[in-house]
């Protein structure tokens, strides 16, 4: 039987490529705000801390399953 810990690790491993896509897009947008260090710092804290990319990752997964970009 699969334990909760094993299931969680499998899910995180499966979603990792989607989380990387979200993180890369966020970092690209954040870096576009040149000269706005305080804004970059605040957005980085709000958007890039752990657990913040789960829903966007699920959205990308569903889009892939539906053949959308």
PDB file of N, CA and C in Angstrom:
ATOM      1  N   UNK A   1       0.846  -1.188   0.000  1.00  0.00           N
ATOM      2  CA  UNK A   1       0.000   0.000   0.000  1.00  0.00           C
ATOM      3  C   UNK A   1       0.881   1.237   0.000  1.00  0.00           C
ATOM      4  N   UNK A   2       0.392   2.266  -0.650  1.00  0.00           N
ATOM      5  CA  UNK A   2       1.142   3.510  -0.744  1.00  0.00           C
ATOM      6  C   UNK A   2       0.866   4.366   0.494  1.00  0.00           C
ATOM      7  N   UNK A   3       1.914   4.836   1.124  1.00  0.00           N
ATOM      8  CA  UNK A   3       1.749   5.697   2.296  1.00  0.00           C
ATOM      9  C   UNK A   3       1.515   7.132   1.851  1.00  0.00           C
ATOM     10  N   UNK A   4       1.048   7.950   2.773  1.00  0.00           N
ATOM     11  CA  UNK A   4       0.797   9.366   2.472  1.00  0.00           C
ATOM     12  C   UNK A   4       2.098  10.059   2.077  1.00  0.00           C
ATOM     13  N   UNK A   5       3.187   9.716   2.740  1.00  0.00           N
ATOM     14  CA  UNK A   5       4.483  10.327   2.427  1.00  0.00           C
ATOM     15  C   UNK A   5       4.938   9.944   1.022  1.00  0.00           C
ATOM     16  N   UNK A   6       4.773   8.686   0.661  1.00  0.00           N
ATOM     17  CA  UNK A   6       5.155   8.226  -0.672  1.00  0.00           C
ATOM     18  C   UNK A   6       4.304   8.896  -1.734  1.00  0.00           C
ATOM     19  N   UNK A   7       3.011   9.011  -1.477  1.00  0.00           N
ATOM     20  CA  UNK A   7       2.113   9.672  -2.414  1.00  0.00           C
ATOM     21  C   UNK A   7       2.496  11.141  -2.585  1.00  0.00           C
ATOM     22  N   UNK A   8       2.806  11.810  -1.480  1.00  0.00           N
ATOM     23  CA  UNK A   8       3.196  13.214  -1.532  1.00  0.00           C
ATOM     24  C   UNK A   8       4.480  13.382  -2.346  1.00  0.00           C
ATOM     25  N   UNK A   9       5.463  12.532  -2.120  1.00  0.00           N
ATOM     26  CA  UNK A   9       6.717  12.606  -2.880  1.00  0.00           C
ATOM     27  C   UNK A   9       6.474  12.358  -4.363  1.00  0.00           C
ATOM     28  N   UNK A  10       5.600  11.410  -4.686  1.00  0.00           N
ATOM     29  CA  UNK A  10       5.284  11.123  -6.086  1.00  0.00           C
ATOM     30  C   UNK A  10       4.606  12.313  -6.751  1.00  0.00           C
ATOM     31  N   UNK A  11       3.679  12.924  -6.038  1.00  0.00           N
ATOM     32  CA  UNK A  11       2.970  14.094  -6.576  1.00  0.00           C
ATOM     33  C   UNK A  11       3.928  15.248  -6.816  1.00  0.00           C
ATOM     34  N   UNK A  12       4.779  15.539  -5.842  1.00  0.00           N
ATOM     35  CA  UNK A  12       5.741  16.632  -5.998  1.00  0.00           C
ATOM     36  C   UNK A  12       6.708  16.355  -7.148  1.00  0.00           C
ATOM     37  N   UNK A  13       7.128  15.114  -7.282  1.00  0.00           N
ATOM     38  CA  UNK A  13       8.025  14.745  -8.368  1.00  0.00           C
ATOM     39  C   UNK A  13       7.328  14.916  -9.723  1.00  0.00           C
ATOM     40  N   UNK A  14       6.074  14.517  -9.802  1.00  0.00           N
ATOM     41  CA  UNK A  14       5.297  14.639 -11.034  1.00  0.00           C
ATOM     42  C   UNK A  14       5.070  16.101 -11.415  1.00  0.00           C
ATOM     43  N   UNK A  15       4.804  16.951 -10.422  1.00  0.00           N
ATOM     44  CA  UNK A  15       4.504  18.357 -10.686  1.00  0.00           C
ATOM     45  C   UNK A  15       5.746  19.226 -10.848  1.00  0.00           C
ATOM     46  N   UNK A  16       6.905  18.709 -10.517  1.00  0.00           N
ATOM     47  CA  UNK A  16       8.130  19.523 -10.546  1.00  0.00           C
ATOM     48  C   UNK A  16       8.367  20.245 -11.875  1.00  0.00           C
ATOM     49  N   UNK A  17       8.239  19.585 -13.027  1.00  0.00           N
ATOM     50  CA  UNK A  17       8.461  20.317 -14.292  1.00  0.00           C
ATOM     51  C   UNK A  17       7.494  21.490 -14.472  1.00  0.00           C
ATOM     52  N   UNK A  18       6.266  21.339 -14.019  1.00  0.00           N
ATOM     53  CA  UNK A  18       5.288  22.425 -14.130  1.00  0.00           C
ATOM     54  C   UNK A  18       5.642  23.559 -13.165  1.00  0.00           C
ATOM     55  N   UNK A  19       6.089  23.204 -11.975  1.00  0.00           N
ATOM     56  CA  UNK A  19       6.496  24.220 -11.003  1.00  0.00           C
ATOM     57  C   UNK A  19       7.699  25.002 -11.520  1.00  0.00           C
ATOM     58  N   UNK A  20       8.622  24.321 -12.194  1.00  0.00           N
ATOM     59  CA  UNK A  20       9.785  25.005 -12.774  1.00  0.00           C
ATOM     60  C   UNK A  20       9.348  25.993 -13.847  1.00  0.00           C
ATOM     61  N   UNK A  21       8.381  25.611 -14.678  1.00  0.00           N
ATOM     62  CA  UNK A  21       7.881  26.519 -15.719  1.00  0.00           C
ATOM     63  C   UNK A  21       7.282  27.774 -15.097  1.00  0.00           C
ATOM     64  N   UNK A  22       6.500  27.595 -14.038  1.00  0.00           N
ATOM     65  CA  UNK A  22       5.881  28.739 -13.359  1.00  0.00           C
ATOM     66  C   UNK A  22       6.966  29.616 -12.738  1.00  0.00           C
ATOM     67  N   UNK A  23       7.911  29.002 -12.058  1.00  0.00           N
ATOM     68  CA  UNK A  23       8.978  29.754 -11.406  1.00  0.00           C
ATOM     69  C   UNK A  23       9.810  30.537 -12.414  1.00  0.00           C
ATOM     70  N   UNK A  24      10.149  29.913 -13.539  1.00  0.00           N
ATOM     71  CA  UNK A  24      10.928  30.598 -14.573  1.00  0.00           C
ATOM     72  C   UNK A  24      10.177  31.790 -15.141  1.00  0.00           C
ATOM     73  N   UNK A  25       8.876  31.640 -15.362  1.00  0.00           N
ATOM     74  CA  UNK A  25       8.074  32.756 -15.879  1.00  0.00           C
ATOM     75  C   UNK A  25       8.008  33.891 -14.863  1.00  0.00           C
ATOM     76  N   UNK A  26       7.857  33.556 -13.594  1.00  0.00           N
ATOM     77  CA  UNK A  26       7.811  34.584 -12.553  1.00  0.00           C
ATOM     78  C   UNK A  26       9.145  35.317 -12.446  1.00  0.00           C
ATOM     79  N   UNK A  27      10.233  34.578 -12.486  1.00  0.00           N
ATOM     80  CA  UNK A  27      11.556  35.211 -12.409  1.00  0.00           C
ATOM     81  C   UNK A  27      11.814  36.109 -13.613  1.00  0.00           C
ATOM     82  N   UNK A  28      11.345  35.693 -14.777  1.00  0.00           N
ATOM     83  CA  UNK A  28      11.516  36.506 -15.986  1.00  0.00           C
ATOM     84  C   UNK A  28      10.750  37.820 -15.858  1.00  0.00           C
ATOM     85  N   UNK A  29       9.520  37.735 -15.389  1.00  0.00           N
ATOM     86  CA  UNK A  29       8.720  38.951 -15.195  1.00  0.00           C
ATOM     87  C   UNK A  29       9.340  39.858 -14.137  1.00  0.00           C
ATOM     88  N   UNK A  30       9.757  39.245 -13.044  1.00  0.00           N
ATOM     89  CA  UNK A  30      10.345  40.015 -11.945  1.00  0.00           C
ATOM     90  C   UNK A  30      11.599  40.750 -12.406  1.00  0.00           C
ATOM     91  N   UNK A  31      12.424  40.103 -13.219  1.00  0.00           N
ATOM     92  CA  UNK A  31      13.674  40.728 -13.670  1.00  0.00           C
ATOM     93  C   UNK A  31      13.422  41.875 -14.647  1.00  0.00           C
ATOM     94  N   UNK A  32      12.229  41.937 -15.226  1.00  0.00           N
ATOM     95  CA  UNK A  32      11.905  43.015 -16.168  1.00  0.00           C
ATOM     96  C   UNK A  32      11.697  44.353 -15.463  1.00  0.00           C
ATOM     97  N   UNK A  33      11.524  44.333 -14.154  1.00  0.00           N
ATOM     98  CA  UNK A  33      11.292  45.564 -13.392  1.00  0.00           C
ATOM     99  C   UNK A  33      12.616  46.164 -12.947  1.00  0.00           C
ATOM    100  N   UNK A  34      13.430  46.530 -13.890  1.00  0.00           N
ATOM    101  CA  UNK A  34      14.744  47.099 -13.590  1.00  0.00           C
ATOM    102  C   UNK A  34      14.579  48.435 -12.871  1.00  0.00           C
ATOM    103  N   UNK A  35      15.407  48.645 -11.878  1.00  0.00           N
ATOM    104  CA  UNK A  35      15.341  49.887 -11.111  1.00  0.00           C
ATOM    105  C   UNK A  35      14.272  49.867 -10.036  1.00  0.00           C
ATOM    106  N   UNK A  36      13.561  48.806  -9.927  1.00  0.00           N
ATOM    107  CA  UNK A  36      12.485  48.677  -8.931  1.00  0.00           C
ATOM    108  C   UNK A  36      12.858  47.583  -7.930  1.00  0.00           C
ATOM    109  N   UNK A  37      13.978  47.784  -7.240  1.00  0.00           N
ATOM    110  CA  UNK A  37      14.494  46.742  -6.349  1.00  0.00           C
ATOM    111  C   UNK A  37      13.504  46.371  -5.245  1.00  0.00           C
ATOM    112  N   UNK A  38      12.863  47.365  -4.646  1.00  0.00           N
ATOM    113  CA  UNK A  38      11.919  47.087  -3.560  1.00  0.00           C
ATOM    114  C   UNK A  38      10.733  46.258  -4.084  1.00  0.00           C
ATOM    115  N   UNK A  39      10.244  46.604  -5.276  1.00  0.00           N
ATOM    116  CA  UNK A  39       9.146  45.857  -5.892  1.00  0.00           C
ATOM    117  C   UNK A  39       9.595  44.434  -6.219  1.00  0.00           C
ATOM    118  N   UNK A  40      10.801  44.282  -6.764  1.00  0.00           N
ATOM    119  CA  UNK A  40      11.331  42.955  -7.065  1.00  0.00           C
ATOM    120  C   UNK A  40      11.432  42.108  -5.797  1.00  0.00           C
ATOM    121  N   UNK A  41      11.950  42.714  -4.732  1.00  0.00           N
ATOM    122  CA  UNK A  41      12.100  42.002  -3.466  1.00  0.00           C
ATOM    123  C   UNK A  41      10.739  41.570  -2.911  1.00  0.00           C
ATOM    124  N   UNK A  42       9.786  42.476  -2.914  1.00  0.00           N
ATOM    125  CA  UNK A  42       8.451  42.174  -2.391  1.00  0.00           C
ATOM    126  C   UNK A  42       7.750  41.099  -3.212  1.00  0.00           C
ATOM    127  N   UNK A  43       7.810  41.223  -4.510  1.00  0.00           N
ATOM    128  CA  UNK A  43       7.167  40.229  -5.375  1.00  0.00           C
ATOM    129  C   UNK A  43       7.864  38.885  -5.266  1.00  0.00           C
ATOM    130  N   UNK A  44       9.181  38.906  -5.170  1.00  0.00           N
ATOM    131  CA  UNK A  44       9.917  37.658  -5.007  1.00  0.00           C
ATOM    132  C   UNK A  44       9.488  36.937  -3.739  1.00  0.00           C
ATOM    133  N   UNK A  45       9.354  37.683  -2.669  1.00  0.00           N
ATOM    134  CA  UNK A  45       8.925  37.088  -1.403  1.00  0.00           C
ATOM    135  C   UNK A  45       7.506  36.531  -1.518  1.00  0.00           C
ATOM    136  N   UNK A  46       6.612  37.306  -2.118  1.00  0.00           N
ATOM    137  CA  UNK A  46       5.204  36.907  -2.202  1.00  0.00           C
ATOM    138  C   UNK A  46       4.969  35.753  -3.175  1.00  0.00           C
ATOM    139  N   UNK A  47       5.719  35.709  -4.254  1.00  0.00           N
ATOM    140  CA  UNK A  47       5.433  34.742  -5.315  1.00  0.00           C
ATOM    141  C   UNK A  47       6.340  33.512  -5.333  1.00  0.00           C
ATOM    142  N   UNK A  48       7.541  33.633  -4.805  1.00  0.00           N
ATOM    143  CA  UNK A  48       8.502  32.557  -4.994  1.00  0.00           C
ATOM    144  C   UNK A  48       8.758  31.717  -3.745  1.00  0.00           C
ATOM    145  N   UNK A  49       8.115  32.032  -2.647  1.00  0.00           N
ATOM    146  CA  UNK A  49       8.270  31.191  -1.462  1.00  0.00           C
ATOM    147  C   UNK A  49       7.586  29.852  -1.684  1.00  0.00           C
ATOM    148  N   UNK A  50       7.988  28.867  -0.939  1.00  0.00           N
ATOM    149  CA  UNK A  50       7.476  27.512  -1.112  1.00  0.00           C
ATOM    150  C   UNK A  50       5.959  27.419  -1.066  1.00  0.00           C
ATOM    151  N   UNK A  51       5.418  26.535  -1.895  1.00  0.00           N
ATOM    152  CA  UNK A  51       3.983  26.273  -1.905  1.00  0.00           C
ATOM    153  C   UNK A  51       3.159  27.225  -2.744  1.00  0.00           C
ATOM    154  N   UNK A  52       3.772  28.245  -3.282  1.00  0.00           N
ATOM    155  CA  UNK A  52       3.022  29.253  -4.030  1.00  0.00           C
ATOM    156  C   UNK A  52       2.816  28.892  -5.491  1.00  0.00           C
ATOM    157  N   UNK A  53       3.430  27.818  -5.931  1.00  0.00           N
ATOM    158  CA  UNK A  53       3.329  27.466  -7.343  1.00  0.00           C
ATOM    159  C   UNK A  53       2.492  26.214  -7.567  1.00  0.00           C
ATOM    160  N   UNK A  54       1.795  25.750  -6.551  1.00  0.00           N
ATOM    161  CA  UNK A  54       1.022  24.516  -6.680  1.00  0.00           C
ATOM    162  C   UNK A  54      -0.172  24.696  -7.616  1.00  0.00           C
ATOM    163  N   UNK A  55      -1.004  25.693  -7.377  1.00  0.00           N
ATOM    164  CA  UNK A  55      -2.187  25.905  -8.234  1.00  0.00           C
ATOM    165  C   UNK A  55      -1.817  26.237  -9.675  1.00  0.00           C
ATOM    166  N   UNK A  56      -0.851  27.138  -9.898  1.00  0.00           N
ATOM    167  CA  UNK A  56      -0.461  27.380 -11.296  1.00  0.00           C
ATOM    168  C   UNK A  56       0.082  26.120 -11.972  1.00  0.00           C
ATOM    169  N   UNK A  57       0.760  25.275 -11.203  1.00  0.00           N
ATOM    170  CA  UNK A  57       1.295  24.024 -11.762  1.00  0.00           C
ATOM    171  C   UNK A  57       0.167  23.096 -12.180  1.00  0.00           C
ATOM    172  N   UNK A  58      -0.871  23.015 -11.359  1.00  0.00           N
ATOM    173  CA  UNK A  58      -2.034  22.190 -11.689  1.00  0.00           C
ATOM    174  C   UNK A  58      -2.711  22.747 -12.949  1.00  0.00           C
ATOM    175  N   UNK A  59      -2.784  24.064 -13.051  1.00  0.00           N
ATOM    176  CA  UNK A  59      -3.384  24.697 -14.230  1.00  0.00           C
ATOM    177  C   UNK A  59      -2.608  24.325 -15.492  1.00  0.00           C
ATOM    178  N   UNK A  60      -1.272  24.373 -15.430  1.00  0.00           N
ATOM    179  CA  UNK A  60      -0.455  23.985 -16.582  1.00  0.00           C
ATOM    180  C   UNK A  60      -0.626  22.502 -16.911  1.00  0.00           C
ATOM    181  N   UNK A  61      -0.717  21.668 -15.900  1.00  0.00           N
ATOM    182  CA  UNK A  61      -0.945  20.235 -16.099  1.00  0.00           C
ATOM    183  C   UNK A  61      -2.249  19.992 -16.846  1.00  0.00           C
ATOM    184  N   UNK A  62      -3.314  20.639 -16.406  1.00  0.00           N
ATOM    185  CA  UNK A  62      -4.620  20.468 -17.045  1.00  0.00           C
ATOM    186  C   UNK A  62      -4.573  20.998 -18.482  1.00  0.00           C
ATOM    187  N   UNK A  63      -3.903  22.131 -18.687  1.00  0.00           N
ATOM    188  CA  UNK A  63      -3.772  22.668 -20.049  1.00  0.00           C
ATOM    189  C   UNK A  63      -3.046  21.670 -20.943  1.00  0.00           C
ATOM    190  N   UNK A  64      -1.986  21.051 -20.431  1.00  0.00           N
ATOM    191  CA  UNK A  64      -1.266  20.038 -21.216  1.00  0.00           C
ATOM    192  C   UNK A  64      -2.171  18.862 -21.540  1.00  0.00           C
ATOM    193  N   UNK A  65      -2.946  18.423 -20.548  1.00  0.00           N
ATOM    194  CA  UNK A  65      -3.850  17.297 -20.780  1.00  0.00           C
ATOM    195  C   UNK A  65      -4.907  17.610 -21.831  1.00  0.00           C
ATOM    196  N   UNK A  66      -5.296  18.885 -21.905  1.00  0.00           N
ATOM    197  CA  UNK A  66      -6.308  19.308 -22.884  1.00  0.00           C
ATOM    198  C   UNK A  66      -5.686  19.738 -24.212  1.00  0.00           C
ATOM    199  N   UNK A  67      -4.362  19.666 -24.303  1.00  0.00           N
ATOM    200  CA  UNK A  67      -3.674  20.038 -25.547  1.00  0.00           C
ATOM    201  C   UNK A  67      -3.634  21.531 -25.778  1.00  0.00           C
ATOM    202  N   UNK A  68      -3.702  22.310 -24.714  1.00  0.00           N
ATOM    203  CA  UNK A  68      -3.641  23.771 -24.816  1.00  0.00           C
ATOM    204  C   UNK A  68      -2.281  24.258 -24.345  1.00  0.00           C
ATOM    205  N   UNK A  69      -1.952  25.495 -24.704  1.00  0.00           N
ATOM    206  CA  UNK A  69      -0.696  26.095 -24.231  1.00  0.00           C
ATOM    207  C   UNK A  69      -0.940  27.090 -23.164  1.00  0.00           C
TER     208      UNK A  69
END
